[in-house]
Coordinates of N, CA and C in Angstrom, one line a residue:
M549 N -36.2 0.2 -30.8 CA -37.1 -0.1 -31.9 C -37.0 -1.6 -32.1
D550 N -38.1 -2.3 -31.9 CA -38.2 -3.8 -32.2 C -38.6 -4.0 -33.6
I551 N -37.8 -5.0 -34.2 CA -38.1 -5.4 -35.6 C -38.8 -6.7 -35.5
E552 N -39.9 -6.9 -36.2 CA -40.6 -8.2 -36.3 C -39.9 -9.0 -37.4
L553 N -39.4 -10.2 -37.1 CA -38.8 -11.0 -38.1 C -39.7 -12.2 -38.5
P554 N -39.7 -12.6 -39.7 CA -40.5 -13.7 -40.1 C -40.0 -15.0 -39.4
N555 N -40.9 -16.0 -39.4 CA -40.6 -17.2 -38.6 C -39.5 -18.1 -39.2
N556 N -39.2 -17.9 -40.5 CA -38.2 -18.7 -41.1 C -36.8 -18.1 -41.1
I557 N -36.5 -17.1 -40.3 CA -35.2 -16.5 -40.2 C -34.6 -16.8 -38.8
I558 N -33.4 -17.2 -38.8 CA -32.7 -17.5 -37.5 C -31.5 -16.6 -37.4
L559 N -31.3 -15.9 -36.3 CA -30.2 -15.1 -36.0 C -29.2 -15.8 -35.1
T560 N -28.0 -15.9 -35.4 CA -27.0 -16.6 -34.6 C -25.6 -16.0 -34.9
K561 N -24.6 -16.3 -34.1 CA -23.2 -16.0 -34.4 C -22.6 -17.1 -35.3
L562 N -21.7 -16.7 -36.1 CA -21.1 -17.6 -37.0 C -20.1 -18.6 -36.4
E563 N -19.4 -18.2 -35.4 CA -18.4 -19.0 -34.8 C -19.0 -20.3 -34.2
P564 N -20.0 -20.2 -33.3 CA -20.6 -21.5 -32.8 C -21.2 -22.4 -33.9
F565 N -21.7 -21.8 -35.0 CA -22.2 -22.6 -36.1 C -21.1 -23.3 -36.8
F566 N -20.0 -22.6 -37.0 CA -18.8 -23.3 -37.7 C -18.2 -24.4 -36.8
R567 N -18.2 -24.1 -35.5 CA -17.7 -25.2 -34.6 C -18.6 -26.4 -34.6
W568 N -19.9 -26.2 -34.6 CA -20.9 -27.3 -34.7 C -20.7 -28.1 -36.0
A569 N -20.5 -27.3 -37.1 CA -20.3 -28.0 -38.4 C -19.0 -28.8 -38.4
L570 N -18.0 -28.2 -37.8 CA -16.7 -28.9 -37.8 C -16.7 -30.1 -36.9
S571 N -17.5 -30.1 -35.8 CA -17.6 -31.2 -34.9 C -18.4 -32.4 -35.5
H572 N -19.2 -32.1 -36.5 CA -20.0 -33.1 -37.1 C -19.5 -33.5 -38.5
S573 N -18.3 -33.1 -38.9 CA -17.7 -33.5 -40.1 C -16.2 -33.7 -39.9
I574 N -15.9 -34.6 -39.1 CA -14.5 -35.0 -38.7 C -14.0 -36.0 -39.7
Y575 N -12.9 -35.7 -40.4 CA -12.2 -36.7 -41.3 C -11.1 -37.4 -40.5
M576 N -11.3 -38.7 -40.4 CA -10.4 -39.5 -39.5 C -9.4 -40.2 -40.4
F577 N -8.1 -40.2 -39.9 CA -7.0 -41.0 -40.5 C -6.7 -42.1 -39.5
P578 N -7.2 -43.3 -39.8 CA -7.0 -44.4 -38.8 C -5.6 -45.0 -38.9
F579 N -4.9 -45.1 -37.8 CA -3.6 -45.7 -37.7 C -3.6 -46.9 -36.7
G580 N -4.1 -48.0 -37.2 CA -4.2 -49.2 -36.3 C -3.1 -50.2 -36.5
T581 N -2.4 -50.6 -35.4 CA -1.3 -51.4 -35.5 C -1.5 -52.8 -34.9
A582 N -2.5 -52.9 -34.0 CA -2.6 -54.2 -33.3 C -4.1 -54.5 -33.1
C583 N -4.4 -55.2 -32.0 CA -5.8 -55.6 -31.8 C -6.8 -54.5 -31.6
C584 N -6.3 -53.3 -31.2 CA -7.2 -52.2 -31.1 C -7.6 -51.7 -32.5
G585 N -6.8 -51.9 -33.5 CA -7.2 -51.6 -34.8 C -8.4 -52.4 -35.3
M586 N -8.5 -53.7 -34.8 CA -9.7 -54.5 -35.2 C -10.9 -53.9 -34.5
E587 N -10.8 -53.4 -33.3 CA -12.0 -52.7 -32.7 C -12.4 -51.4 -33.4
L588 N -11.4 -50.7 -33.9 CA -11.7 -49.5 -34.7 C -12.4 -49.9 -36.0
I589 N -12.0 -51.0 -36.6 CA -12.7 -51.5 -37.8 C -14.1 -51.9 -37.5
A590 N -14.3 -52.5 -36.3 CA -15.7 -52.9 -35.9 C -16.6 -51.6 -35.7
V591 N -16.0 -50.6 -35.2 CA -16.8 -49.3 -35.0 C -17.2 -48.7 -36.3
N592 N -16.4 -48.9 -37.4 CA -16.7 -48.4 -38.7 C -17.6 -49.3 -39.5
A593 N -17.9 -50.5 -39.0 CA -18.7 -51.4 -39.7 C -20.2 -51.1 -39.5
A594 N -21.0 -51.9 -40.1 CA -22.5 -51.6 -40.1 C -23.1 -51.7 -38.7
R595 N -22.7 -52.5 -37.8 CA -23.3 -52.6 -36.5 C -23.3 -51.3 -35.7
Y596 N -22.1 -50.7 -35.6 CA -21.9 -49.5 -34.8 C -22.0 -48.2 -35.7
D597 N -21.5 -48.3 -36.9 CA -21.6 -47.2 -37.9 C -21.2 -45.8 -37.4
L598 N -19.9 -45.6 -37.3 CA -19.3 -44.4 -36.8 C -19.7 -43.2 -37.7
M599 N -19.9 -43.5 -38.9 CA -20.2 -42.4 -39.9 C -21.5 -41.6 -39.5
R600 N -22.4 -42.3 -38.8 CA -23.7 -41.6 -38.4 C -23.4 -40.4 -37.4
F601 N -22.2 -40.4 -36.8 CA -21.8 -39.3 -35.9 C -21.0 -38.3 -36.6
G602 N -20.8 -38.4 -37.9 CA -20.1 -37.4 -38.7 C -18.6 -37.7 -38.8
V603 N -18.2 -38.9 -38.5 CA -16.7 -39.2 -38.5 C -16.5 -40.0 -39.8
I604 N -15.8 -39.5 -40.8 CA -15.6 -40.1 -42.1 C -14.2 -40.5 -42.2
P605 N -13.9 -41.8 -42.4 CA -12.5 -42.3 -42.6 C -11.9 -41.8 -43.9
R606 N -10.7 -41.4 -43.8 CA -9.9 -41.0 -45.0 C -8.6 -41.8 -45.0
S607 N -8.1 -42.1 -46.2 CA -6.9 -42.9 -46.3 C -5.6 -42.1 -46.4
T608 N -5.6 -40.8 -46.3 CA -4.4 -40.0 -46.4 C -4.5 -38.9 -45.3
P609 N -3.3 -38.7 -44.6 CA -3.3 -37.6 -43.6 C -3.5 -36.2 -44.1
R610 N -3.3 -36.0 -45.4 CA -3.4 -34.6 -45.9 C -4.9 -34.2 -46.1
Q611 N -5.8 -35.2 -46.0 CA -7.2 -34.9 -46.1 C -7.9 -35.1 -44.8
A612 N -7.2 -35.4 -43.7 CA -7.8 -35.7 -42.4 C -7.5 -34.6 -41.4
D613 N -8.4 -34.5 -40.4 CA -8.1 -33.6 -39.3 C -8.1 -34.4 -38.0
L614 N -8.2 -35.7 -38.0 CA -8.1 -36.5 -36.8 C -7.3 -37.7 -37.1
M615 N -6.3 -38.0 -36.2 CA -5.6 -39.2 -36.3 C -5.9 -40.1 -35.1
T616 N -6.3 -41.3 -35.4 CA -6.6 -42.3 -34.3 C -5.5 -43.3 -34.3
V617 N -4.8 -43.3 -33.1 CA -3.7 -44.2 -32.9 C -4.2 -45.4 -32.1
A618 N -4.3 -46.5 -32.7 CA -4.9 -47.7 -32.1 C -3.9 -48.8 -32.1
G619 N -3.3 -49.1 -31.0 CA -2.3 -50.3 -30.9 C -0.9 -49.8 -30.5
T620 N 0.0 -50.8 -30.5 CA 1.3 -50.6 -30.0 C 2.1 -49.8 -31.0
I621 N 2.9 -48.8 -30.5 CA 3.8 -48.0 -31.3 C 5.2 -48.3 -30.9
T622 N 6.0 -48.8 -31.8 CA 7.4 -49.2 -31.5 C 8.3 -47.9 -31.7
E623 N 9.5 -48.0 -31.2 CA 10.4 -46.9 -31.4 C 10.8 -46.8 -32.9
K624 N 10.7 -47.8 -33.6 CA 11.0 -47.8 -35.1 C 9.9 -47.1 -35.8
M625 N 8.7 -47.2 -35.3 CA 7.5 -46.6 -36.0 C 7.2 -45.2 -35.5
A626 N 7.8 -44.7 -34.4 CA 7.5 -43.4 -33.9 C 7.8 -42.3 -34.8
P627 N 9.0 -42.3 -35.6 CA 9.2 -41.1 -36.5 C 8.1 -41.1 -37.6
L628 N 7.6 -42.3 -38.0 CA 6.6 -42.3 -39.0 C 5.3 -41.7 -38.5
V629 N 4.9 -42.0 -37.3 CA 3.7 -41.4 -36.7 C 3.8 -39.9 -36.6
K630 N 5.0 -39.4 -36.2 CA 5.2 -38.0 -36.1 C 5.1 -37.3 -37.5
R631 N 5.7 -38.0 -38.5 CA 5.7 -37.4 -39.9 C 4.3 -37.4 -40.4
L632 N 3.5 -38.4 -40.2 CA 2.1 -38.4 -40.6 C 1.3 -37.4 -39.9
Y633 N 1.6 -37.2 -38.6 CA 0.9 -36.1 -37.9 C 1.2 -34.7 -38.4
E634 N 2.4 -34.5 -38.7 CA 2.8 -33.2 -39.3 C 2.3 -32.9 -40.6
Q635 N 1.9 -34.0 -41.4 CA 1.3 -33.8 -42.7 C -0.2 -33.4 -42.7
M636 N -0.8 -33.5 -41.5 CA -2.2 -33.2 -41.4 C -2.4 -31.7 -41.3
A637 N -3.5 -31.2 -41.9 CA -3.8 -29.8 -41.8 C -4.4 -29.4 -40.5
T638 N -4.2 -28.2 -40.1 CA -4.8 -27.7 -38.9 C -6.2 -27.2 -39.0
P639 N -7.1 -27.3 -38.1 CA -6.8 -27.9 -36.7 C -6.8 -29.4 -36.8
K640 N -5.9 -30.0 -36.0 CA -5.8 -31.4 -36.0 C -5.9 -32.0 -34.6
Y641 N -6.5 -33.2 -34.6 CA -6.7 -33.8 -33.3 C -6.2 -35.2 -33.3
V642 N -6.0 -35.8 -32.1 CA -5.5 -37.1 -32.0 C -6.3 -37.9 -30.9
I643 N -6.6 -39.1 -31.2 CA -7.3 -40.0 -30.2 C -6.4 -41.2 -30.0
A644 N -6.0 -41.5 -28.8 CA -5.2 -42.7 -28.4 C -6.2 -43.8 -28.0
I645 N -6.2 -44.9 -28.7 CA -7.1 -46.0 -28.4 C -6.4 -47.2 -27.9
G646 N -6.8 -47.6 -26.7 CA -6.2 -48.8 -26.1 C -5.0 -48.5 -25.1
S647 N -4.7 -49.4 -24.3 CA -3.7 -49.2 -23.3 C -2.3 -49.2 -23.9
C648 N -2.1 -49.9 -25.0 CA -0.8 -49.8 -25.7 C -0.5 -48.5 -26.2
A649 N -1.4 -47.8 -26.8 CA -1.2 -46.5 -27.3 C -1.1 -45.4 -26.2
I650 N -1.8 -45.7 -25.1 CA -1.8 -44.7 -24.0 C -0.5 -44.8 -23.2
S651 N -0.1 -46.0 -22.8 CA 1.0 -46.2 -21.9 C 2.0 -47.3 -22.2
G652 N 1.9 -47.9 -23.4 CA 2.7 -49.0 -23.7 C 2.1 -50.3 -23.4
G653 N 1.0 -50.3 -22.7 CA 0.3 -51.6 -22.4 C 1.1 -52.6 -21.6
P654 N 0.8 -53.9 -21.9 CA 1.6 -54.9 -21.2 C 3.1 -55.0 -21.5
Y655 N 3.5 -54.2 -22.5 CA 4.9 -54.2 -22.9 C 5.7 -53.1 -22.3
H656 N 5.0 -52.4 -21.4 CA 5.6 -51.2 -20.7 C 6.9 -51.5 -20.0
Y657 N 7.0 -52.6 -19.3 CA 8.1 -52.9 -18.5 C 9.1 -53.9 -19.2
D658 N 8.5 -54.8 -20.0 CA 9.3 -55.9 -20.5 C 10.0 -55.6 -21.8
T659 N 9.6 -54.6 -22.6 CA 10.1 -54.4 -23.9 C 10.7 -53.0 -24.1
Y660 N 12.0 -53.0 -24.5 CA 12.6 -51.7 -24.7 C 12.2 -51.0 -26.0
S661 N 11.6 -51.7 -26.9 CA 11.4 -51.1 -28.2 C 10.0 -50.5 -28.3
V662 N 9.2 -50.5 -27.3 CA 7.8 -50.0 -27.3 C 7.8 -48.6 -26.7
V663 N 7.1 -47.7 -27.4 CA 7.0 -46.3 -26.9 C 6.0 -46.3 -25.7
K664 N 6.4 -45.7 -24.7 CA 5.6 -45.7 -23.4 C 4.4 -44.7 -23.5
G665 N 3.7 -44.7 -24.6 CA 2.6 -43.8 -24.8 C 2.8 -42.9 -26.0
V666 N 1.8 -42.8 -26.8 CA 1.9 -42.0 -28.1 C 2.1 -40.5 -27.7
D667 N 1.7 -40.1 -26.5 CA 1.8 -38.7 -26.1 C 3.3 -38.3 -25.9
K668 N 4.2 -39.2 -25.9 CA 5.6 -38.9 -25.9 C 6.1 -38.4 -27.3
I669 N 5.3 -38.7 -28.3 CA 5.6 -38.3 -29.7 C 4.8 -37.1 -30.2
I670 N 3.5 -37.2 -30.0 CA 2.5 -36.2 -30.5 C 1.5 -35.8 -29.4
Q671 N 0.9 -34.7 -29.5 CA -0.1 -34.3 -28.5 C -1.4 -35.0 -28.7
V672 N -1.9 -35.6 -27.6 CA -3.2 -36.4 -27.7 C -4.3 -35.6 -27.1
D673 N -5.5 -35.6 -27.7 CA -6.6 -34.9 -27.2 C -7.6 -35.7 -26.4
V674 N -7.8 -37.0 -26.8 CA -8.7 -37.9 -26.1 C -8.1 -39.2 -25.9
Y675 N -8.2 -39.8 -24.7 CA -7.6 -41.1 -24.4 C -8.8 -42.1 -24.2
I676 N -8.8 -43.2 -24.9 CA -9.8 -44.3 -24.7 C -9.1 -45.5 -24.1
P677 N -9.3 -45.7 -22.8 CA -8.6 -46.9 -22.2 C -9.3 -48.2 -22.5
G678 N -8.6 -49.3 -22.3 CA -9.1 -50.6 -22.5 C -8.1 -51.5 -23.2
C679 N -8.2 -52.8 -23.1 CA -7.3 -53.7 -23.8 C -8.1 -54.9 -24.3
P680 N -8.6 -54.8 -25.5 CA -8.9 -53.6 -26.3 C -10.2 -53.0 -25.8
P681 N -10.4 -51.7 -26.1 CA -11.6 -51.1 -25.6 C -12.8 -51.6 -26.5
R682 N -14.0 -51.6 -25.8 CA -15.2 -51.9 -26.5 C -15.6 -50.9 -27.6
P683 N -16.3 -51.2 -28.6 CA -16.7 -50.2 -29.6 C -17.6 -49.1 -29.0
E684 N -18.3 -49.4 -27.9 CA -19.1 -48.4 -27.2 C -18.2 -47.3 -26.6
A685 N -17.1 -47.8 -26.1 CA -16.1 -46.9 -25.5 C -15.4 -46.0 -26.5
I686 N -15.2 -46.6 -27.7 CA -14.6 -45.8 -28.8 C -15.6 -44.7 -29.3
I687 N -16.8 -45.1 -29.4 CA -17.9 -44.1 -29.8 C -17.9 -43.0 -28.8
H688 N -17.9 -43.4 -27.5 CA -17.9 -42.3 -26.5 C -16.7 -41.4 -26.6
G689 N -15.5 -42.0 -26.9 CA -14.4 -41.1 -27.1 C -14.5 -40.1 -28.2
F690 N -15.1 -40.6 -29.3 CA -15.4 -39.7 -30.5 C -16.4 -38.6 -30.1
M691 N -17.4 -39.0 -29.3 CA -18.4 -38.0 -28.8 C -17.7 -37.0 -27.9
E692 N -16.7 -37.4 -27.1 CA -16.0 -36.4 -26.3 C -15.2 -35.5 -27.1
L693 N -14.6 -36.0 -28.2 CA -13.8 -35.1 -29.1 C -14.7 -34.1 -29.8
Q694 N -15.9 -34.6 -30.2 CA -16.9 -33.7 -30.8 C -17.2 -32.5 -29.8
E695 N -17.4 -32.9 -28.6 CA -17.7 -31.9 -27.6 C -16.6 -30.9 -27.4
K696 N -15.4 -31.4 -27.4 CA -14.2 -30.6 -27.3 C -14.1 -29.6 -28.5
V697 N -14.3 -30.1 -29.7 CA -14.3 -29.3 -30.9 C -15.4 -28.2 -30.8
R698 N -16.6 -28.6 -30.4 CA -17.7 -27.7 -30.3 C -17.4 -26.5 -29.3
K699 N -16.7 -26.8 -28.2 CA -16.4 -25.8 -27.2 C -15.2 -25.0 -27.7
G700 N -14.4 -25.4 -28.7 CA -13.3 -24.7 -29.2 C -12.0 -24.8 -28.4
K701 N -11.8 -26.0 -27.8 CA -10.6 -26.2 -27.0 C -9.7 -27.1 -27.8

């Protein structure tokens, strides 16, 4: 038996709708420590306007579901990064911005006090390479995270 539905009714599953809504309302906790932090600020400014993609900056980890690690992480700062990550509510995501956050950058071989990648401390979902990466690359990384959230991975 076919039922005729009015034109203003949409039938869908709830899970894909919730995933779409979650991917377009990401609350970001920025953690910028070096020059990549300046690029993250530029992405949030008027020229690139990251908020048009649904990424809203928050100043506390308890209200955020995304941590962006931009810049060099030292051994002294590593426990703080881990503590802030653990304070975030689930589901939580991490983006590593720049070569220092990904692999220790130019300090990888010369400095004992630099963490050789933030993934040694916390789980990273998206890597954005560059020294420092361009704002367009950072926007592309956020779009990759949105796609990952939409697919449910």
